[in-house]
Short mmCIF file of C-alpha atoms and ligand atoms in Angstrom, two decimals:
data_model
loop_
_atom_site.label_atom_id
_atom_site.label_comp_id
_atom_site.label_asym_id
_atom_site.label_seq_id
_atom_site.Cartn_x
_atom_site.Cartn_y
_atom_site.Cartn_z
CA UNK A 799 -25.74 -0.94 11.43
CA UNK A 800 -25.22 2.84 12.43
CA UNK A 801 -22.18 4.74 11.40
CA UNK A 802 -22.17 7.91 14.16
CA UNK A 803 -20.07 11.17 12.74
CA UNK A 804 -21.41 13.07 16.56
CA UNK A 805 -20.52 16.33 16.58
CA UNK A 806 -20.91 17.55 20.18
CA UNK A 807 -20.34 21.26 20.47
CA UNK A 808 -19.73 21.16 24.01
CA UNK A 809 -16.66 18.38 23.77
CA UNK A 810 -13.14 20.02 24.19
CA UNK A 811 -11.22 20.87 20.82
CA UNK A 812 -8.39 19.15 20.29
CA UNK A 813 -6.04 20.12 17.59
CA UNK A 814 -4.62 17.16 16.03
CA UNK A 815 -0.71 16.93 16.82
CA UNK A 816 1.37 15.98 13.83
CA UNK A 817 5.19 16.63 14.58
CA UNK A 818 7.35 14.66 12.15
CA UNK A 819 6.98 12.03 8.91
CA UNK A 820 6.48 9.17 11.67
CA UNK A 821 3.22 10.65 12.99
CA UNK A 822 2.02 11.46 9.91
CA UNK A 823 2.49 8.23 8.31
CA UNK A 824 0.74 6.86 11.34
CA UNK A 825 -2.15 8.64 10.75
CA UNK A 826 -2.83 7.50 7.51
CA UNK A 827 -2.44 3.98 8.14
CA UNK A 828 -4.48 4.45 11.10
CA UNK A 829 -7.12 6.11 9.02
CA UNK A 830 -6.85 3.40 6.76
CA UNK A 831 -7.18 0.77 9.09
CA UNK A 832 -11.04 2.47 10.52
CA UNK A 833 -11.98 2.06 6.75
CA UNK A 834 -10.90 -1.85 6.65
CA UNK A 835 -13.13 -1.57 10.08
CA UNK A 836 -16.06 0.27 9.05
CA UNK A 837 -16.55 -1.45 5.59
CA UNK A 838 -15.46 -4.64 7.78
CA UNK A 839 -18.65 -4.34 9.73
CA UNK A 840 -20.82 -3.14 7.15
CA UNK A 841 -20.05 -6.42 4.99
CA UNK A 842 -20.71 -8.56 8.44
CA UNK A 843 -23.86 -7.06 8.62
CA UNK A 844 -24.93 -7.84 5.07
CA UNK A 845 -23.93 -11.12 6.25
CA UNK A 846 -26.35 -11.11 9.18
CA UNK A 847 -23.57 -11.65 11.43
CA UNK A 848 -23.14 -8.04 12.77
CA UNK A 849 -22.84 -7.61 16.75
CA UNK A 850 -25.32 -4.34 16.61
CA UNK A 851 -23.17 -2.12 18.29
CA UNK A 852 -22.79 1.59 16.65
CA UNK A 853 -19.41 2.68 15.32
CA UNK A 854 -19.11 6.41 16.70
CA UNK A 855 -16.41 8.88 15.15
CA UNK A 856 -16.40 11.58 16.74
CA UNK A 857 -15.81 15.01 14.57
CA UNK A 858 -15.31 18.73 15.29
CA UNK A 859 -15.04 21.28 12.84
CA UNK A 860 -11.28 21.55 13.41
CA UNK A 861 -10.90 18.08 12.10
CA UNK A 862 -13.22 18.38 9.43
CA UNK A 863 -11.11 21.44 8.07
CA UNK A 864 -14.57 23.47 8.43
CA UNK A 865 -14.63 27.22 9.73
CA UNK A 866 -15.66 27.40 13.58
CA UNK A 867 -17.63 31.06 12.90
CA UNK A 868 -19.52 32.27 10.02
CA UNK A 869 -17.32 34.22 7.41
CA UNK A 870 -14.02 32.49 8.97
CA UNK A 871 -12.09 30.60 5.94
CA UNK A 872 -9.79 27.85 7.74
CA UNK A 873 -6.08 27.96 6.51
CA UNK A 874 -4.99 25.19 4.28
CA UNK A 875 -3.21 22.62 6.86
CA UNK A 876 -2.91 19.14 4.84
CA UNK A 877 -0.51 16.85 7.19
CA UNK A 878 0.34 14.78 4.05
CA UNK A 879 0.54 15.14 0.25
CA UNK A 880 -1.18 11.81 -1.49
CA UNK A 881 -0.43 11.21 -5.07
CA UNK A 882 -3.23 8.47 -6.33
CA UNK A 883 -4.53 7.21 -9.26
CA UNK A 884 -7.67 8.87 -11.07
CA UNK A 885 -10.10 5.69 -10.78
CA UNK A 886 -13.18 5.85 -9.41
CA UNK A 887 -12.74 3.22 -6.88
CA UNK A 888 -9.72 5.02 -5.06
CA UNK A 889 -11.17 8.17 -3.00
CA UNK A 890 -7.85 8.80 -1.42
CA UNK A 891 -10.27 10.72 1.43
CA UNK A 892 -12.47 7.79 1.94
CA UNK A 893 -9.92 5.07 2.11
CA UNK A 894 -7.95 6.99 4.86
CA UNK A 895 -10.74 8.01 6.47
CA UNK A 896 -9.96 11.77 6.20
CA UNK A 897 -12.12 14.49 5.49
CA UNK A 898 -11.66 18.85 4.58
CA UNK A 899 -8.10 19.92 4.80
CA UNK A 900 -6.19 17.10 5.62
CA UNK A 901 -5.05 15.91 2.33
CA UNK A 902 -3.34 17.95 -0.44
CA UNK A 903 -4.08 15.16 -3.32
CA UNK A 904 -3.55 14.62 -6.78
CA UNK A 905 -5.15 12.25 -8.61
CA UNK A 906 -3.79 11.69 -12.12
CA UNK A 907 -4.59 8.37 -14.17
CA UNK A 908 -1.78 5.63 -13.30
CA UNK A 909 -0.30 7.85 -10.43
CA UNK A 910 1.92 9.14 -13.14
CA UNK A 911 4.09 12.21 -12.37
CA UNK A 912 4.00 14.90 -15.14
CA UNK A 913 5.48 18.80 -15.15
CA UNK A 914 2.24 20.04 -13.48
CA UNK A 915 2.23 17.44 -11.03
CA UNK A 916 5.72 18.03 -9.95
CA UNK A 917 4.81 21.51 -9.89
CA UNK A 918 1.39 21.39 -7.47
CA UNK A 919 4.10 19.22 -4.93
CA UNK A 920 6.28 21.97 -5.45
CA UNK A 921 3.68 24.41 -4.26
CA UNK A 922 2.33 22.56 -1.54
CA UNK A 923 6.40 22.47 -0.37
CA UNK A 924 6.86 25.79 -0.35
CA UNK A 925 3.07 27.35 0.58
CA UNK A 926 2.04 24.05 2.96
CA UNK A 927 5.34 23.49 5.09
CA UNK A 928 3.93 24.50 8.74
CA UNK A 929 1.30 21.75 8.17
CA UNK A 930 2.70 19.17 5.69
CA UNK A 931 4.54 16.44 6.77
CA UNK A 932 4.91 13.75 4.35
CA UNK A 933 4.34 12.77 0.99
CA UNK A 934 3.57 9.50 -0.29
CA UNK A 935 2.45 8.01 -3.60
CA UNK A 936 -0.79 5.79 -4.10
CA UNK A 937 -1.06 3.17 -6.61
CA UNK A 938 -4.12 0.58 -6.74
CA UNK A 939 -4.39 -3.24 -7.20
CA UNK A 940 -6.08 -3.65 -10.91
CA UNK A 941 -5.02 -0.04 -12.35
CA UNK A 942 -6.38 0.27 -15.50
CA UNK A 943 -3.89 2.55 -16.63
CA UNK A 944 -1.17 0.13 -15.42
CA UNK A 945 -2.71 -2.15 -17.24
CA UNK A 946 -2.61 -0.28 -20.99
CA UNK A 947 0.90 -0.35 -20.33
CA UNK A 948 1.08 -3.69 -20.24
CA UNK A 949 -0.62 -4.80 -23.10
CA UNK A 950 1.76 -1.85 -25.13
CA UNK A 951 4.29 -3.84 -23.79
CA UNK A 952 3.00 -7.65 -24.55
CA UNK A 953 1.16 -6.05 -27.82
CA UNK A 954 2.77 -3.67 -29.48
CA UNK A 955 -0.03 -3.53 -31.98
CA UNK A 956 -2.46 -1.95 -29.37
CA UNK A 957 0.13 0.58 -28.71
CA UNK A 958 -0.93 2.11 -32.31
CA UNK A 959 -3.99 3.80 -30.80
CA UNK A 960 -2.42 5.38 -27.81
CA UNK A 961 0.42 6.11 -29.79
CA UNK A 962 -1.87 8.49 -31.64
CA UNK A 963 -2.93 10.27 -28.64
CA UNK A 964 -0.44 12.44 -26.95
CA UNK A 965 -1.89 12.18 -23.47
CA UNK A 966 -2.85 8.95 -23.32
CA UNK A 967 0.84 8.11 -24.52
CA UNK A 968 2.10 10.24 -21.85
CA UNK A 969 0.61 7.79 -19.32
CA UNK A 970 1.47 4.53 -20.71
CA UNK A 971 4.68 6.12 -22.00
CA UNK A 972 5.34 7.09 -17.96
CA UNK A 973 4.63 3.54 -16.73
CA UNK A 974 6.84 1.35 -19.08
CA UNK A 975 9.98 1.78 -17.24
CA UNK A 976 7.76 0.26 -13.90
CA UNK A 977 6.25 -2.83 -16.47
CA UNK A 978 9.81 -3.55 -18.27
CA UNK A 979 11.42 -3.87 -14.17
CA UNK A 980 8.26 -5.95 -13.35
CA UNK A 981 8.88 -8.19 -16.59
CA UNK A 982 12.50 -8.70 -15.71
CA UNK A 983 11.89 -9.81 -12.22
CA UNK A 984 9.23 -12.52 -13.13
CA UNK A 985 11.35 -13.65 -15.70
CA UNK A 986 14.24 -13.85 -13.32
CA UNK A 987 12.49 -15.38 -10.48
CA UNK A 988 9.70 -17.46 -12.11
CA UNK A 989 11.46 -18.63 -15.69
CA UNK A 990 11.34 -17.83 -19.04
CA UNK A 991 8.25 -20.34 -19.16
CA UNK A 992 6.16 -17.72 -17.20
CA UNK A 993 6.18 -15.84 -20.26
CA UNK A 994 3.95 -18.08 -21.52
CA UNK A 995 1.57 -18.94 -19.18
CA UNK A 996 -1.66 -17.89 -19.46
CA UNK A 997 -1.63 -15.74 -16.56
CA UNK A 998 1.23 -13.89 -17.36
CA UNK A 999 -0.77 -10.40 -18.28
CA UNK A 1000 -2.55 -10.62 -15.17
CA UNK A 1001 0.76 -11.14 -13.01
CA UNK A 1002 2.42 -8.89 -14.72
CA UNK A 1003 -0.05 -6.02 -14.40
CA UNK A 1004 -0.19 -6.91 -10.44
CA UNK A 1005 3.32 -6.69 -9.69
CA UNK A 1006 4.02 -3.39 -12.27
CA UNK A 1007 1.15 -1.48 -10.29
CA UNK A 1008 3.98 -2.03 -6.79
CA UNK A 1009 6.73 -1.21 -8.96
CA UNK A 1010 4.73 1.51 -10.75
CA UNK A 1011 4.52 3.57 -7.71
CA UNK A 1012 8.13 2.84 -6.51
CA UNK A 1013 9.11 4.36 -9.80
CA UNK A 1014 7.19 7.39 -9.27
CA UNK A 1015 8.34 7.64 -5.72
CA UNK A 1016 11.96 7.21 -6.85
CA UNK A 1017 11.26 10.20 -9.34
CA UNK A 1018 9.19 12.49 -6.66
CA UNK A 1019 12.07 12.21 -4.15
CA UNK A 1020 14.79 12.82 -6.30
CA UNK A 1021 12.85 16.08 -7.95
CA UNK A 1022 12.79 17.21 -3.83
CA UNK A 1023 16.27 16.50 -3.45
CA UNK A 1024 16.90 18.68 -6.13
CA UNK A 1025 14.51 21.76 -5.10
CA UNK A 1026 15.02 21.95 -1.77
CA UNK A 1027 17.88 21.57 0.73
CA UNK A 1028 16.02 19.44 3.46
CA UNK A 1029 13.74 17.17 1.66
CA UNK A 1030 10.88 15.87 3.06
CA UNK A 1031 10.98 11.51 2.37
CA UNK A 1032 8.73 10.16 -0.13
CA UNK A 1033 7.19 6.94 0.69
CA UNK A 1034 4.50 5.20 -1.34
CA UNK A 1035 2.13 1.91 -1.15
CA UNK A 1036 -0.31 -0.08 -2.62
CA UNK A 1037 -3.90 0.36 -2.23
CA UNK A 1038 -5.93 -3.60 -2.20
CA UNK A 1039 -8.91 -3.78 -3.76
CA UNK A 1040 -9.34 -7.22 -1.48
CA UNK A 1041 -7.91 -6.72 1.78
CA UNK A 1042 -8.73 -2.75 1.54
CA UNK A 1043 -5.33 -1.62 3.03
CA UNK A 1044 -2.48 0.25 2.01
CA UNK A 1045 0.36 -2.64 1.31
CA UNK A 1046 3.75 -2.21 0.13
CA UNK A 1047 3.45 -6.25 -1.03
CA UNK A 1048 1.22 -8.47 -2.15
CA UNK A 1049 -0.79 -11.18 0.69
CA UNK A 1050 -3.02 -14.36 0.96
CA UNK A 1051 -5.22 -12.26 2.41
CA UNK A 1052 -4.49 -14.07 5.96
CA UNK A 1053 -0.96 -12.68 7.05
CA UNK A 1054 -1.26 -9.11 6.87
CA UNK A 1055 1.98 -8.35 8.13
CA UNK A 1056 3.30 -6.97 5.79
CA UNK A 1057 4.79 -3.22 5.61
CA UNK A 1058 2.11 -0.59 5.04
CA UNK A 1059 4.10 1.67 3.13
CA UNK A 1060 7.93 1.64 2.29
CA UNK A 1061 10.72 5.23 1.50
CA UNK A 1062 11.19 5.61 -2.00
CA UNK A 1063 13.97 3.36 -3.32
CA UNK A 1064 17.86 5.39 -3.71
CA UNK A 1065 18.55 3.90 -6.71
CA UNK A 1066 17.76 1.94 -9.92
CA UNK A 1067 18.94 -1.12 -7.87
CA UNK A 1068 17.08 -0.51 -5.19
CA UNK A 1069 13.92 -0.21 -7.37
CA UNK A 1070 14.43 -3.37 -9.03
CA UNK A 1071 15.43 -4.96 -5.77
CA UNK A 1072 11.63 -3.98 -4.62
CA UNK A 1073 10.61 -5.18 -7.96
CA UNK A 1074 12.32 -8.42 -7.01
CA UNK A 1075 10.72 -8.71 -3.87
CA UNK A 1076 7.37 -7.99 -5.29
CA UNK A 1077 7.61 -10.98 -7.56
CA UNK A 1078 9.06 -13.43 -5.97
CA UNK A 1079 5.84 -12.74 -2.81
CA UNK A 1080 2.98 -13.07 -6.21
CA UNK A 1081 5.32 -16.21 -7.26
CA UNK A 1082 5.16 -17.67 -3.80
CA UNK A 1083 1.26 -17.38 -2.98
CA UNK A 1084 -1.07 -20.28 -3.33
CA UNK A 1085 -3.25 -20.29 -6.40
CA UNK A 1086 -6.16 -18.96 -4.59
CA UNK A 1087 -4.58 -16.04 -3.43
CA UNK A 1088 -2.60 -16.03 -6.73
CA UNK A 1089 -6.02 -15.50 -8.46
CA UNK A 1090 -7.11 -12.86 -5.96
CA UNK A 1091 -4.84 -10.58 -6.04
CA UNK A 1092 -4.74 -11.02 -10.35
CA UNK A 1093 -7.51 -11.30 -11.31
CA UNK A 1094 -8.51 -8.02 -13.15
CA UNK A 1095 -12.48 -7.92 -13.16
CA UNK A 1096 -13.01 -6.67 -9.27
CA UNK A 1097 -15.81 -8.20 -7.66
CA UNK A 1098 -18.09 -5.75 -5.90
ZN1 LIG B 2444 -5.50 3.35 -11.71
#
């Protein structure tokens, strides 16, 4: 299988149009979707049941953020501000299929928002505004910082050794507001019994990675509100580990249709009212899909 990045000098430049918060959020879930395509087709082909047919992109160095002359530094022109998690597994470039200069990211274990994390967005707000449309926040399906959180919260014995560590309790400290909302909803929509059941952790770290970046959405949007008059919106999703989309809830895998990213919630009500929805979609999914989406060791 051949994955074509052509570069033809001779093809007309186009400098890519990004208006409003609409077009922008297009783009990445466009990007995103020629990942799921390009990783689609390289796992058919591993499978022997590829078509043959290359996959051209084609590039230019306007797209790729690149200088067209020697000497020549492009200006910094991200179209969207992405606030992801630090694992490995998450290249926020890769997974929208972006390249040089079209991302302003931060990547910060459990997409937690600290001072200097406000601050960078801060920057990019006031330096970045000709370019930068939108903002969104990035969690991740299996996030092992989500999941210290959880076992603080289910074990308060392990919390002893990140309770030692100021940074590390920063993190988990950051994401226990997102695990208590998850908690509540389970226990509200599946029964006090789910407490219990031996896939609890699991289903619990699933749905507080969603809420986890609702929370952190909630608290971007209403730092903007209070910086600037005209805010830009703050939306955030879900990277899959599975499925290998952006997903604002949880699938079977089959119906996809579900919304690729959502605005940050107004209110504590609104954020539990996501956290709601988030359980009650892992509560309703068959127990092969259940396990899918839990399980926490990530087949490669
Ligand atoms: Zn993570």
């Amino acid at each position: 299988m051949d994955i074509i990045y052509r570069y033809d000098p001779f093809a007309p430049i186009e400098m890519p149009k990004i208006p409003d918060v609409a077009s922008a959020m297009s783009r990445l879930v466009e990007g995103n979707d020629r990942f799921v395509e390009i990783v689609t087709q390289m796992q058919a082909r591993t499978l022997g049941q590829h078509k043959g047919e290359p996959m051209v992109i084609p590039v230019n160095p306007v797209t790729l953020g690149l200088p067209l002359f020697e000497g020549v530094m492009p200006t910094q022109a991200p179209f969207a501000a992405i606030v992801g998690c630090a694992d490995a597994r998450v290249p926020t470039e890769a997974i929208f299929d972006e390249s040089f200069n079209s991302l302003f990211v931060l990547r910060i274990a459990g997409n937690v928002l600290g001072t200097e994390g406000i601050g960078s967005l801060h920057y990019a707000l006031a330096n970045l505004g000709e370019s930068l449309r939108t903002v969104m926040i990035l969690g991740h399906a299996k996030c092992g910082a989500v999941t210290a959180a959880v076992d603080a919260y289910l074990s308060p014995e392990a919390y002893v050794d990140i309770a030692s560590t100021h940074g590390l309790r920063t993190i988990v400290d950051g994401i226990q507001i997102a695990v208590r909302g998850a908690a509540r909803a389970l226990t509200i929509h599946g029964g006090s019994q789910i407490e219990s059941s031996p896939d609890y952790r699991s289903l619990l770290v699933a749905t507080s990675v969603y809420v986890n970046a609702a929370v952190s959405a909630l608290e971007l949007q209403r730092e903007f509100n209070g910086f600037v008059e005209h805010a830009p919106a703050v939306n955030f999703s879900v990277y899959d580990f599975e499925s290998l989309r952006i997903q604002c809830l949880p699938t079977d895998g089959e119906s996809v249709n579900v919304s690729r990213y959502l605005p940050a919630p107004n209110s504590a009500d609104d954020l539990f009212q996501y956290a709601s929805d988030v359980a009650k979609a892992f509560l309703t999914l068959d127990e092969e899909a259940l396990d899918r989406n839990c399980r926490l060791t990530v087949k490669l």
